[in-house]
Coordinates of C-alpha atoms and ligand atoms in Angstrom, one line a residue:
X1 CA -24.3 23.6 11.2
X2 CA -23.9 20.6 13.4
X3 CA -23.6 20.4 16.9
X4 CA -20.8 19.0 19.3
X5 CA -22.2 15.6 19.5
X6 CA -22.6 15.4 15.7
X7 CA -19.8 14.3 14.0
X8 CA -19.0 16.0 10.2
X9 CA -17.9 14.0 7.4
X10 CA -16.7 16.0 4.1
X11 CA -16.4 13.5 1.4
X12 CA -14.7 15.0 -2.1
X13 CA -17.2 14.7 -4.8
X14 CA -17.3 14.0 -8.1
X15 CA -16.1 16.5 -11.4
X16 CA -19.4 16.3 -13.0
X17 CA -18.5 16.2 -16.3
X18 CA -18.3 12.7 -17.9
X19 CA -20.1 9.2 -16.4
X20 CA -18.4 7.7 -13.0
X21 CA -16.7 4.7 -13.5
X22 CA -16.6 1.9 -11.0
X23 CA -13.4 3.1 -9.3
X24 CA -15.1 6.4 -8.7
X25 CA -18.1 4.6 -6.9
X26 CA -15.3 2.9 -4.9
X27 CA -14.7 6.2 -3.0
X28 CA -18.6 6.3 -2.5
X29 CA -19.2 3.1 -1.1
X30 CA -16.2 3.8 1.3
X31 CA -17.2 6.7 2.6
X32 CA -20.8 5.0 3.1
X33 CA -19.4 1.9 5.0
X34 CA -17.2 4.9 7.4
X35 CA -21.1 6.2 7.6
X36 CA -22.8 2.8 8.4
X37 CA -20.1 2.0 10.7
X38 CA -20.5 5.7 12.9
X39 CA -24.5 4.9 12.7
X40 CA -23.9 1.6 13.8
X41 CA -22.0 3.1 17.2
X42 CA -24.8 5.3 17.8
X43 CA -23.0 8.1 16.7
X44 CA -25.0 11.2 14.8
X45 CA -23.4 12.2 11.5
X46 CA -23.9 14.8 9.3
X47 CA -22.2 14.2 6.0
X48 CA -21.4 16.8 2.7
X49 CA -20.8 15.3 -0.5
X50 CA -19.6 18.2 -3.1
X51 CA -20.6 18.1 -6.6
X52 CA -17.5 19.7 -8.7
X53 CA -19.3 21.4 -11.6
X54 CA -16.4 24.3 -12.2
X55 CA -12.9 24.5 -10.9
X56 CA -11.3 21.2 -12.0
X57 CA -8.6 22.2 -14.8
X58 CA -7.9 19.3 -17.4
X59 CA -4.9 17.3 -15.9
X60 CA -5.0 18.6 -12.1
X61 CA -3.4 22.2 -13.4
X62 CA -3.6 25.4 -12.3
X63 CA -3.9 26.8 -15.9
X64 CA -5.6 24.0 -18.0
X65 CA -9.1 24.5 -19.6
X66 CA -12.0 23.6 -17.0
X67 CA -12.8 20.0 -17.1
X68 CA -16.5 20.9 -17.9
X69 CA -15.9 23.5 -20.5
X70 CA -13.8 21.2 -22.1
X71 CA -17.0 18.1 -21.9
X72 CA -19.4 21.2 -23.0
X73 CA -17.5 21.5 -26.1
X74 CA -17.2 18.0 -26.6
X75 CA -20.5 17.0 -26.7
X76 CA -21.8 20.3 -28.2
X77 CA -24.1 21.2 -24.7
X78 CA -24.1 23.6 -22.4
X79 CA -22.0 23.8 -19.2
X80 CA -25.0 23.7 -17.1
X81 CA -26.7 20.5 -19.3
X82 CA -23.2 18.8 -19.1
X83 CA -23.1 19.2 -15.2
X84 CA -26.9 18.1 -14.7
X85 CA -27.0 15.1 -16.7
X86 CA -23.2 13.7 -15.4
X87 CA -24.8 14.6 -11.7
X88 CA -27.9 12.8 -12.3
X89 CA -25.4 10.1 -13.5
X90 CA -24.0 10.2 -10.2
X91 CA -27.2 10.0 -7.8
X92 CA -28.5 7.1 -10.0
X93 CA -25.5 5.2 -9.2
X94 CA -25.1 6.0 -5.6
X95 CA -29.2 5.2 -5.5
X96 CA -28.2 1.9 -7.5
X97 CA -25.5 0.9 -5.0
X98 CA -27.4 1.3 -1.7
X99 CA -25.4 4.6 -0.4
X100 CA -26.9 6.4 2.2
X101 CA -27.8 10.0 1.0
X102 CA -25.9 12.9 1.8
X103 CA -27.3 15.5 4.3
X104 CA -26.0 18.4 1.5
X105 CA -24.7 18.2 -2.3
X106 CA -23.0 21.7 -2.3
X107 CA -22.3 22.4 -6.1
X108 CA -19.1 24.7 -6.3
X109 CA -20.7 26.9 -8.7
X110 CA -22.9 28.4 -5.9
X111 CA -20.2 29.2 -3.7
X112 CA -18.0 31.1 -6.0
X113 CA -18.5 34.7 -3.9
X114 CA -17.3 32.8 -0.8
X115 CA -14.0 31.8 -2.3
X116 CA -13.9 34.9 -3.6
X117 CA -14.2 35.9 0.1
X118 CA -12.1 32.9 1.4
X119 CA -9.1 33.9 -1.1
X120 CA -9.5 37.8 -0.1
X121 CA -8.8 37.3 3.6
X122 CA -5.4 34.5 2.6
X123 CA -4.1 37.7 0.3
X124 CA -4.9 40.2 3.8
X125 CA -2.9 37.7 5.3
X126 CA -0.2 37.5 3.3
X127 CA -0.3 33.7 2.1
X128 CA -0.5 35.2 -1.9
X129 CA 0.7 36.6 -4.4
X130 CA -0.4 37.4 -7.6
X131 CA 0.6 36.6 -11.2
X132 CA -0.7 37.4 -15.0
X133 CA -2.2 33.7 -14.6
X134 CA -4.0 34.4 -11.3
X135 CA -3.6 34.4 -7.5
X136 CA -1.4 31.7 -6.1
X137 CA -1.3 30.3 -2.1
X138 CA 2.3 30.2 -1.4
X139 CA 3.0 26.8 0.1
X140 CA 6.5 28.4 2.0
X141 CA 4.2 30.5 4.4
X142 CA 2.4 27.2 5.4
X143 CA 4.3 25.7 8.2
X144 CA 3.3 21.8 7.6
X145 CA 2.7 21.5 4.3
X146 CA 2.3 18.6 3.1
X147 CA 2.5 16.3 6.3
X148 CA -0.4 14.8 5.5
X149 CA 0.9 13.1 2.4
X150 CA 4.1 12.2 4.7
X151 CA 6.1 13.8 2.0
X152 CA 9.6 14.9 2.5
X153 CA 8.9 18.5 1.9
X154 CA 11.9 19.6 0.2
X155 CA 11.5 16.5 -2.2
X156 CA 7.8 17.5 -3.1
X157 CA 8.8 20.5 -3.9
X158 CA 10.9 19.8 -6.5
X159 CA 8.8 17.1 -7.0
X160 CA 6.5 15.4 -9.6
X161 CA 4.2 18.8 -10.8
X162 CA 5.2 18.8 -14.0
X163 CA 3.3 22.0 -15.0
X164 CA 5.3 25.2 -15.8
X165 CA 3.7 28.1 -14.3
X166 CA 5.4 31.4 -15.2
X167 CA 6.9 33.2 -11.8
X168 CA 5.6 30.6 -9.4
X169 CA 7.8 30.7 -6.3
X170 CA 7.4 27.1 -5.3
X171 CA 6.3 24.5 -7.5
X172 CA 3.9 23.0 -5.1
X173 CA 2.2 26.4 -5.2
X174 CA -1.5 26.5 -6.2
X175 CA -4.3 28.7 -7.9
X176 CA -6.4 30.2 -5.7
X177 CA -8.1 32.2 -8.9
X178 CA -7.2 31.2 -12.5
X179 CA -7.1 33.9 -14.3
X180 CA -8.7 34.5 -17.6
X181 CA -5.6 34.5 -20.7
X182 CA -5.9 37.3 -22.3
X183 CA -8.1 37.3 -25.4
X184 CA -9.0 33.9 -24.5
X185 CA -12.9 34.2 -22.7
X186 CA -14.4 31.6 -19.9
X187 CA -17.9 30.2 -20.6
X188 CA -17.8 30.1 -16.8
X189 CA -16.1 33.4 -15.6
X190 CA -16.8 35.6 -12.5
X191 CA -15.6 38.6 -11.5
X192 CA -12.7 39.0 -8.7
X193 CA -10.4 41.5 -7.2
X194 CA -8.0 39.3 -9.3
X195 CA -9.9 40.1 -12.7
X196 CA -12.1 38.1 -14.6
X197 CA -11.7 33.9 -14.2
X198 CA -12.9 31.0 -12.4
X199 CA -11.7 29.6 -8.5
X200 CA -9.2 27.2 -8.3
X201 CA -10.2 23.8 -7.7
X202 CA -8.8 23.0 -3.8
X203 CA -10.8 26.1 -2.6
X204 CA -14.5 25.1 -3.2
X205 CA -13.7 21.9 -1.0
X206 CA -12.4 24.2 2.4
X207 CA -15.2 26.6 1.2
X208 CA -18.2 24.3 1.1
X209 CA -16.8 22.7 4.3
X210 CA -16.4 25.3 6.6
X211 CA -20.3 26.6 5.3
X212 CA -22.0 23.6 5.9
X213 CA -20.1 21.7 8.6
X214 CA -18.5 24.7 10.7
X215 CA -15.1 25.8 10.4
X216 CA -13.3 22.6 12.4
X217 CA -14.8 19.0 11.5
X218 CA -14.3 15.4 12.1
X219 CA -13.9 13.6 9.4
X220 CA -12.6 14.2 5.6
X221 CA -12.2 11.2 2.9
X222 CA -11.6 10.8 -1.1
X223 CA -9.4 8.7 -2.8
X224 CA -5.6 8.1 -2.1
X225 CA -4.8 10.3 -5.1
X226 CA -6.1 13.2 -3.2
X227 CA -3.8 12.6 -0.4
X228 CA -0.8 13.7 -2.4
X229 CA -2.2 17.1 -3.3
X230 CA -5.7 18.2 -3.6
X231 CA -5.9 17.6 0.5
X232 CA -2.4 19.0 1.6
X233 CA -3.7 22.1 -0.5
X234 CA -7.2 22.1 1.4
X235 CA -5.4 21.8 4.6
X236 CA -2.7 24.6 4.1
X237 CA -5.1 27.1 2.9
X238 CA -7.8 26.3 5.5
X239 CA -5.5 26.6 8.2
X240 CA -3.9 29.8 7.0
X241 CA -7.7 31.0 6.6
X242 CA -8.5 30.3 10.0
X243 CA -5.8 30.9 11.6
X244 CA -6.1 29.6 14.8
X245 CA -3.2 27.0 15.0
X246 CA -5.3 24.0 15.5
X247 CA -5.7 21.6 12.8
X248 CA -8.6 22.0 10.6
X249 CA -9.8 18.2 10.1
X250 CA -9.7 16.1 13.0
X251 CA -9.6 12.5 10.6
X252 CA -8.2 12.2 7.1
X253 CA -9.2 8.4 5.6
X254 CA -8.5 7.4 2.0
X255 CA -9.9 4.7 0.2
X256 CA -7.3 2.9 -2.5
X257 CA -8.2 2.9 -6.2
X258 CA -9.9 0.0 -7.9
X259 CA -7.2 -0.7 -11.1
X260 CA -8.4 -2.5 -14.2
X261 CA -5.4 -4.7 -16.0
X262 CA -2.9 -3.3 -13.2
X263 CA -3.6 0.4 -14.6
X264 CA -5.9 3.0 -11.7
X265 CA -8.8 3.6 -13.7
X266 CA -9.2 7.0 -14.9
X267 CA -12.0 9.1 -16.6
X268 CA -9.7 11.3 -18.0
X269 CA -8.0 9.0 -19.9
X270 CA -11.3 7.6 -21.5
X271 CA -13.9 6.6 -19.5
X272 CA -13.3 3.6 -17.7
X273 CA -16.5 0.7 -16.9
X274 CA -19.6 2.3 -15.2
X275 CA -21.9 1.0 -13.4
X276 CA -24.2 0.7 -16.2
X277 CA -22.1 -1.5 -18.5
X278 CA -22.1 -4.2 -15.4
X279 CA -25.8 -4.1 -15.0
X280 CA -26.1 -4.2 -19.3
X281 CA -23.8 -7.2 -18.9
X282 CA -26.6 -9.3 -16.5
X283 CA -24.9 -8.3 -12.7
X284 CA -26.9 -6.6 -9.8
X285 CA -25.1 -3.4 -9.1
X286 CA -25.4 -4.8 -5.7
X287 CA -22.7 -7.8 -7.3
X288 CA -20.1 -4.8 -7.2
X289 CA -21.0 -3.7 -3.7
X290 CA -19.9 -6.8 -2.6
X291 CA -17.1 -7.3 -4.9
X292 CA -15.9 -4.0 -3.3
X293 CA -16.7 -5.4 0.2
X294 CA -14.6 -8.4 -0.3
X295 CA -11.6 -5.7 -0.3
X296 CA -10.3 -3.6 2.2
X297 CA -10.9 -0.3 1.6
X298 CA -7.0 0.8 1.9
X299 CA -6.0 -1.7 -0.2
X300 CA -6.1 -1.7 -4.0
X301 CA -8.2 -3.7 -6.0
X302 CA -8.2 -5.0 -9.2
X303 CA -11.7 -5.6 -10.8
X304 CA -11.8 -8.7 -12.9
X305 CA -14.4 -10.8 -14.4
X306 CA -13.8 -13.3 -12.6
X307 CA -14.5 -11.0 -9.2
X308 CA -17.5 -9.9 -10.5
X309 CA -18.5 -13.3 -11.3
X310 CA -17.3 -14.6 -7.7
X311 CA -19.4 -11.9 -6.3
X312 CA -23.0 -12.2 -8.1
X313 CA -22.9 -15.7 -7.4
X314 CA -21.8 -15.3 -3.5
X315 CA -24.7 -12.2 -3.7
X316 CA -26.8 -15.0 -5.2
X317 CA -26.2 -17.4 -2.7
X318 CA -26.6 -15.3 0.3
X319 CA -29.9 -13.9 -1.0
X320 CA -30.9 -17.5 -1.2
X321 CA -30.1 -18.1 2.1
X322 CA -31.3 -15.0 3.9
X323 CA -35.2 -15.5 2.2
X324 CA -36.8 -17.6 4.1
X325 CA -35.6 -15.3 7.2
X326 CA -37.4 -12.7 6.3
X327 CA -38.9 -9.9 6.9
X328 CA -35.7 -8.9 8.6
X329 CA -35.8 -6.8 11.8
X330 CA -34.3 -3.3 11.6
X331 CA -31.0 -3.0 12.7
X332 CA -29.0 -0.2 12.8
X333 CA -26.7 -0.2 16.3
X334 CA -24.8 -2.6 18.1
X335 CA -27.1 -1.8 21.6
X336 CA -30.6 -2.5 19.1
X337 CA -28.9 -5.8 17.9
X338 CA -28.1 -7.1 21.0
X339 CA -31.1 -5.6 22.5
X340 CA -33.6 -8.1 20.3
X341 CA -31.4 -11.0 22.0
X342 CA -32.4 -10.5 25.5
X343 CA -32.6 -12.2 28.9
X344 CA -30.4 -15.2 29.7
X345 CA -31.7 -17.4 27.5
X346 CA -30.0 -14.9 24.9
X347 CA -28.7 -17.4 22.0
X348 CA -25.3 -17.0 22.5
X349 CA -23.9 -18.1 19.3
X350 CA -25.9 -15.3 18.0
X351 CA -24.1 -12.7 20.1
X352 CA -21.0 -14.1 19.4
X353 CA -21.6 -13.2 16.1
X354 CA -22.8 -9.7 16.8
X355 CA -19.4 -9.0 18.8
X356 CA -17.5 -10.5 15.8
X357 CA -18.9 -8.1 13.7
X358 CA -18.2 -5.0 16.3
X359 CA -14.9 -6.5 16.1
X360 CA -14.7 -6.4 12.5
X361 CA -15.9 -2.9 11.5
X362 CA -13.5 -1.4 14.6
X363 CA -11.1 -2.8 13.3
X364 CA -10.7 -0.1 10.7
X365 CA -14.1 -1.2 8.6
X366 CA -12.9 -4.5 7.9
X367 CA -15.9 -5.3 5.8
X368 CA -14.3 -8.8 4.3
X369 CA -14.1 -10.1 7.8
X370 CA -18.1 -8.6 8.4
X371 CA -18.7 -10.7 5.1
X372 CA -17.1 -13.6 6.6
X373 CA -18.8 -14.0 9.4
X374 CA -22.4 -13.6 7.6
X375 CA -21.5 -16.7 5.8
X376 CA -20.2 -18.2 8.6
X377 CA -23.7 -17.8 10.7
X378 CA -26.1 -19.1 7.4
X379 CA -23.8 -22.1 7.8
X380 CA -24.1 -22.4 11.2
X381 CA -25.8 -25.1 12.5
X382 CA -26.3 -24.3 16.4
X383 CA -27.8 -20.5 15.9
X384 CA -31.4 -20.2 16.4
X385 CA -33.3 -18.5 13.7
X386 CA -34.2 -15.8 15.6
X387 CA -30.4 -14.8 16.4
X388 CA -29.5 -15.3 12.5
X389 CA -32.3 -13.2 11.6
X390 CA -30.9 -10.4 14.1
X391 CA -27.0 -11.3 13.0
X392 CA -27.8 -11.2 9.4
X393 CA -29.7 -7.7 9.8
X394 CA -26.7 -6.0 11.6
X395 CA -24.2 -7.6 9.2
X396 CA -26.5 -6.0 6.6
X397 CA -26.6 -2.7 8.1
X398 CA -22.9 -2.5 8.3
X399 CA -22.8 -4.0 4.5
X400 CA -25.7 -2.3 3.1
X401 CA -26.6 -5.6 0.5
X402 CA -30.1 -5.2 1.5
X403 CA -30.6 -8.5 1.6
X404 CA -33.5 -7.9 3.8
X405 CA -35.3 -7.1 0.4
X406 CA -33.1 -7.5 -2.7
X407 CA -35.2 -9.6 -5.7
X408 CA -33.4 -13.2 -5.6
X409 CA -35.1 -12.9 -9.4
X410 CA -33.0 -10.0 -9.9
X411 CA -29.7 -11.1 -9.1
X412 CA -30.0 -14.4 -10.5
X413 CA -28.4 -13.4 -14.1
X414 CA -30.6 -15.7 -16.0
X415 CA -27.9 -18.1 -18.2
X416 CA -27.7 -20.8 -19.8
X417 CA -25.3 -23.4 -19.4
X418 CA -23.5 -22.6 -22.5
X419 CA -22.3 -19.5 -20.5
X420 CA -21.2 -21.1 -17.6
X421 CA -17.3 -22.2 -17.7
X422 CA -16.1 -25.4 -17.5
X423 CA -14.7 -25.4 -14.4
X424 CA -17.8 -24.4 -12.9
X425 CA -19.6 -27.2 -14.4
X426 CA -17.6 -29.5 -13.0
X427 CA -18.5 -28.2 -9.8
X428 CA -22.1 -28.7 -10.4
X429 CA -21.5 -31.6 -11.9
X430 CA -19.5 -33.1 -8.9
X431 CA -22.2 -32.0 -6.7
X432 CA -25.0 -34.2 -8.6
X433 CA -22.8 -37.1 -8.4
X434 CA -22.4 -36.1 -4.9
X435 CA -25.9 -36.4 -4.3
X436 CA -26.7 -39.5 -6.4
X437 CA -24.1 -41.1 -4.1
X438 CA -26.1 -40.2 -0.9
X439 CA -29.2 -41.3 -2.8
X440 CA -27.8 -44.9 -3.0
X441 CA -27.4 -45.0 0.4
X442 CA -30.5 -43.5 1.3
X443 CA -28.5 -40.5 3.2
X444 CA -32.1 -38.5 2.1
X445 CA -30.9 -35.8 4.4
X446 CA -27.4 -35.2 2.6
X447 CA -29.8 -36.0 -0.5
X448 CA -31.3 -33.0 0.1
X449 CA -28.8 -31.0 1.8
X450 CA -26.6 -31.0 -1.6
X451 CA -30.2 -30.4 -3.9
X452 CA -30.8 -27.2 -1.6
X453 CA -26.7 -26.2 -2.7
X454 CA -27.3 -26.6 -6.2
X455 CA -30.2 -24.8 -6.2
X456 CA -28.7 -21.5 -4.5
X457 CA -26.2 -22.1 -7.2
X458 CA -29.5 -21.6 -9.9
X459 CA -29.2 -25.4 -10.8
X460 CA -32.7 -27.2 -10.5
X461 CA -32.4 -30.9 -10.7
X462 CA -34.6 -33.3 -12.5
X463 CA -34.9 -36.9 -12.0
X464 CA -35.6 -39.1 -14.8
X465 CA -35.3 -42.8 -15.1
X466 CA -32.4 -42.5 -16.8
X467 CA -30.4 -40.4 -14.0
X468 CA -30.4 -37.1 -13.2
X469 CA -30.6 -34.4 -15.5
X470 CA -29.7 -30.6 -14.8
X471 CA -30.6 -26.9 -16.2
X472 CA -30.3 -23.3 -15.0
X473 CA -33.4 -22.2 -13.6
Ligands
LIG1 P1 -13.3 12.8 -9.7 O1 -14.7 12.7 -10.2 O2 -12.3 12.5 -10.7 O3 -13.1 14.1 -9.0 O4 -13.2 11.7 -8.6 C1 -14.1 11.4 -7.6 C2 -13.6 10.4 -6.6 O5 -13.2 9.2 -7.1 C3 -12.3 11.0 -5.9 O6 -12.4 10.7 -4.5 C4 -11.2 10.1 -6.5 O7 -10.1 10.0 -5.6 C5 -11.9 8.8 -6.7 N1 -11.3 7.9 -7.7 C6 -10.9 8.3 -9.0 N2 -10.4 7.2 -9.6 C7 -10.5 6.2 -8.8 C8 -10.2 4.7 -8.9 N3 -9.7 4.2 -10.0 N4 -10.4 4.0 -7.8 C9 -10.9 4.5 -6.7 N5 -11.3 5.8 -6.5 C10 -11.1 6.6 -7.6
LIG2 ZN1 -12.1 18.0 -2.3

């Protein structure tokens, strides 16, 4: 249980039961930048990541199959085999990206007796009622339902849910317990006051909260899709269950879906790019980090090749740059960053830089503008290298690149020029003419300057008596 001073974070986990796909690991590296961003004003956080392993029903429904009964029988494995492996899936992913770990990875299926316990004290209440199909929250008891998703009430009601449930009252009602169908038998099944089934899916979320972070907390994210109905149900049945007219989550913040070819990405609709495919393909999973960083996180994002592209290279380049800098000093809070630029003699540009990047991450984590000013201070000419080193260490630890360490061999994607496209080789190209020129008039410095561009870029020139020749290195 945390204490006063230490803020809780609940951040919905994955449904373990096929690979995460890139817009998944969106949510993830949100909710780490909200983390890097607390650390980075000095504020403790303890942060619970669930891992939904039963629960989910195909679709979002209250009566579907389980999403990882459904996998089980798809890939001829075990419940337990297909939640392990898709887990591990998970951690390797968040390991690959840089994301902070998670004090706790709650799995639902050990909390099943507590919603048992949760859902027994809403039906003493009187939030519940029961059906052949199992025990459903009535969402007309709940005073503000659905203010969070700044609904019109009576519209969501009669709203989008398409699913026909026999004898619901409202049809923004949910499952509290979903009810085995007769002759029909769970591979995951407890036993309840309500019969034989399995929880519905909001409750593990209020359950594994409350547990690990104490029955009011700070913070609570996911993705926007949540917003519309897996949170308003969180909220209405953790406020019924507690019952003390305060709200239950101080903070709601919802990161915007990643969209491939204008469509959200979804696994239940096949899959979607993982991780894995990008890395296969010759980019640093750190190349997404960034391509993720150069959005804001409440604004959508579409995930081209071209991004990508943009973003290994820019990854490239900055690694490049930040080399020679290192080692890097550690960095993690405003007050330690300014605190390795003492005195009077402080280099001011450098803390310039430092208070741009406050600026930036208040500013509701605008990462791009964090990004910006990274570049911005490698190009700078008047900062001292002691106040870059410190500027590019707190812009990492606000970004989490690790460019303090990160392999330049690594994210250089050895090509060859056949793979490059022709507009970029007519940037390299205009950049050895470039230099020629300045050779001609002995501008050695510029000479120089444009050799040291072309080689961030991978290009290593060669001169022969003939003129210059180029290759990737
Ligand atoms: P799931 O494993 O489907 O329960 O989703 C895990 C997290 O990924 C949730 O917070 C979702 O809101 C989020 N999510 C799902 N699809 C996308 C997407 N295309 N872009 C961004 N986030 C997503
Ligand atoms: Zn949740």
């Amino acid at each position: 249980m945390p204490s006063a001073d230490v803020v809780g974070l609940y951040s919905c986990g994955p449904t373990v039961y096929s690979f995460p796909h890139l817009g998944n690991m969106r949510a993830y590296v949100f909710a780490d930048t909200l983390r890097r961003a607390l650390r980075w004003k000095g504020i403790p956080v303890r942060h619970v990541v669930n891992i939904t392993d039963v629960g989910h029903a195909v679709a979002d429904s209250d009566t579907g199959e389980d999403k990882l009964e459904v996998a089980a029988a798809r890939e001829r494995r075990s419940v337990e085999d297909i939640a392990s492996f898709y887990t591990k899936a998970f951690f390797d992913d968040l390991a690959a990206l840089g994301v902070l770990p998670a004090d706790e990875y709650p799995r639902a299926s050990d909390y099943v007796p507590q919603m048992i316990e949760f859902a027994e004290r809403l039906e003493e209440r009187g939030y519940t009622y029961l059906l052949p199909s199992g025990l459903y929250f009535d969402t007309s008891k709940s005073p503000g339902y659905g203010e969070l998703a700044l609904l019109d009430i009576a519209g969501q009601r009669e709203g989008a849910r398409v699913e026909h449930v026999e004898g619901r009252r409202n049809k923004t009602d949910f499952a509290l317990w979903r009810a085995e169908e007769p002759g029909v038998r769970r591979v995951m099944r407890w036993e309840s006051p309500w019969g034989w089934g399995a929880p519905g899916w909001h409750l593990e979320c209020s359950v594994m909260s409350i547990a690990l972070l104490g029955p009011h907390f700070d913070i609570h994210t996911g993705g926007v899709d949540h917003r519309q109905l897996h949170h308003i149900n969180e909220i209405a049945q953790s406020e019924a269950y507690l019952g003390d007219g305060r709200p239950w989550v101080q903070y709601w913040l919802h990161g915007e879906f990643l969209l491939l070819d204008a469509e959200k990405i979804a696994k239940s609709t096949g899959g979607g790019p993982r991780l894995a495919d990008l890395v296969a393909a010759g980019y640093h999973p750190m190349a997404y980090r960034l391509f993720l960083l150069g959005g804001h996180y409440r604004s959508q994002l579409d995930f081209t090749n071209q991004g990508i592209d943009a973003a290994q290279a820019t990854l490239r380049r900055l690694v490049g740059r930040v080399e020679p800098l290192r080692p890097l000093p550690v960095v993690e809070t405003l007050p330690a960053a300014r605190a390795l630029l003492p005195g009077p003699d402080a280099d001011k540009v450098a803390v310039a830089y430092l208070d741009q990047i406050d600026a930036a991450i208040s500013a509701d984590l605008a990462t791009p503008r964090i990004l910006a000013s990274l570049q911005e201070a490698l190009r700078d000419p008047d900062i001292s290298t002691e106040g870059l080193r410190v500027v590019v260490a707190a812009a990492d630890a606000l970004l989490g690149l690790g460019l303090g360490d990160l392999d330049a061999r690594a994210v250089d994607r050895r090509r060859s020029a056949a793979d490059l496209d022709p507009a970029e080789v007519s940037a390299i190209e205009a950049l050895i003419a470039a230099r020629t020129a300045a050779r001609k008039e002995k501008d050695w410095a510029r000479a120089d300057e444009i050799r040291a561009e072309l080689s961030e870029l991978g290009v290593e020139v060669t001169d022969t008596p003939t003129g210059p020749v180029w290759e990737l290195k």
